[in-house]
RNA sequence: GCCCGCUUGGCGGAAUUGGUAGACGCAACGGACUUAAAAUCCGUUUCGCUUCGGCGAGUGCCGGUUCGAGUCCGGCAGCGGGCACCA
């Protein structure tokens, strides 16, 4: 018997699929369409295990749907713009384009080695002018539709590198590369009006039934629609008591607690705070201190709450003798509401922490129902639940919702406020002061203002001759690129040098795949045929931003006539990460898994010097911790099918997967076992065209029934993304078929049919091995072109079943009985069991619960 | 800090709608084959006790609902994802 040669076999079938164009799409098909898409990769250099997992899952879905009778679109492309290319340029002097295209070439080869059923004719790269020129057209459409606009906003500015930094690039208030203290700066930036669709993006979540509930929840919270009220307060100078002209407008969701207000606070970026800082050095210093936290909401909210007393006072609108101090506080966000709040420490934990720190009053105005209001006090924990309003004048005695309503009405009556709905969602800032991105196609003219680039002049292409030897945006430094004549008046003008956020690139690539070479961004016939994506697969880390931006983009594209639908992804699956143990040497330096080995006594040592190795817990594979395994090495050593099977076995796809050598070996052993079962079966196989024998022995019948149960179960599992269970079921069937003994016609027939079923069912997971075995079983049609097997419903139900018998809820035995036996039969069979009698200890049954075909529970 | 998840044997996990906890795989141990090793095949394997018939405990922790809870409810802990310029 020949050994399974995976190298030869995998190359052979990849060549055959390629020659026959097996996976190239045909829109003329009369089959129903099915669009399966995995999140396209960033071309970082080489594929990693996360890619292998993602694309294996997608390929299983694509191949399964194809077999199940669908016209499947399964494309691949490259999310090719972004910072790492510029970092490579700076660090190694290689041009971003060269670096990117060379990475793409490498990674394309690696993906092709995986044997994915991808239509490579549709490949796109977002850094290619053939892609981004259409993105520029979309931008111009959005500009025309008032969905794109320019405004000033705050950024993290690195004064040394002369660039804007992402929050993750700001470490302890300093730039990651330069080490310079970062500043907050206001910069004119381009925005997309995501908030135009706040309500729609929120309400439409309910219709995304094939999305994970938690993703919908996260998006709901992200959009953050809340009902509340604006309230305008009179401001006074605290020392003079004089009333000021300016009013302070706050937003609150707890207007019911207005009588518990003991202070007000401004965001450090509130215009009033800026005005105060202009005349008050201490205020300016405080604001500067707040700015050092950067723009990250996480950093701001996790920081200790601090404030600066402005010396101004706020007058209570209904208790007019009361004035409370006005602070500037680091935890008030300018981006949310009005950038100013009133503080009610008794009923908000953050306000309470702040009040305790600055010695402010705490006045409870909502008391729990079961407590005497006179006795009720707030200590370290704010009372945030519903209760009865107290100390609140015209609100006393109401519950929280009632008080909100009454207060809202009163605010409107007195014209000092009104109820409102606000959102946490902000417009999407897409400006990046970087080279390697899609140029924003506008021109700044001194006379005409902002002038869109005429559509006939698109694309606005990136210049190739750029230098990264000085700080700042290379496009801005380029000697000629930005100098153009104004399309409107012809005078000298300047191109916009900002490029787009790479999230823009990935917000419509799924639409471009439908007609990747079209002259316009989309071809309406094609997108109408293929969209929505039936199954989208990617990491949970994209649960909010990428998916929300894509949902927004689809709506915006619809408004501009490029697509006919709102929701791009009908089904979504979010996969877990791939993890590995971490290793460090004596000096604490991280080690790659292939630098260490396990000794017989179980301890780990370095291969080079046999030095001691500390094993850390398993974490998501990352270059920085070196706990990575290169997929190419696994594919070289064991083949793509082994890597694919391992990715699907054992761990449910939504959970994190632990990469282990032992698991890989297990997958490899199974492949060889299947190979042997076909190459050297334990007994004869019936001819391929043999008819079913008239009678089956018990063993053959049992195996034949399992074939059908497995087909049924695996089909259901694949529909529900339970790949690990599907693998387990196929292994069970493999075991039983392998155990079949004898050379009778019935056994020989079931043996053949069993093997064929195993090969067909494992096909989407291990396509190369399956094609090879299918051929060796005597078929001359590609397995990839064979219809998915169907289970015979008659073989799925058993005549006798075994159920558990409990006494007082504890299992005391099992009993076999005919399926759908009546209660009396079940009860008497159950009571007759030795273990049951023993457990009953002579006591009469008080009650016998019989759940047909499930369980009998005797209560004594 | 806020939002969202996850937690079952030595390990990855299975368990339909609340109905026999541990399928399938890994590892370990015992055996067969072999001059030997690898590979392969067979067997054992939740833990504790056991007179070997069984008995008791057990799904992160505490409590509740139920004839019956891994599954439902309340509280807690640990770990992870996201927090708007990484992709």
Tab-separated table of N, CA, C and O in Angstrom, chain A residues 174 569 649 719:
chain	number	residue	atom	x	y	z
A	174	UNK	N	2.770	60.073	25.600
A	174	UNK	CA	3.866	60.349	24.663
A	174	UNK	C	3.696	59.570	23.370
A	174	UNK	O	3.123	58.493	23.360
A	569	UNK	N	-24.940	42.634	5.050
A	569	UNK	CA	-24.609	41.279	5.524
A	569	UNK	C	-25.838	40.632	6.159
A	569	UNK	O	-26.204	40.950	7.290
A	649	UNK	N	-11.740	20.991	14.092
A	649	UNK	CA	-12.024	19.973	15.102
A	649	UNK	C	-12.054	20.604	16.487
A	649	UNK	O	-11.487	21.663	16.705
A	719	UNK	N	-25.063	23.842	8.703
A	719	UNK	CA	-26.002	24.966	8.630
A	719	UNK	C	-25.839	25.894	9.829
A	719	UNK	O	-26.060	27.088	9.730
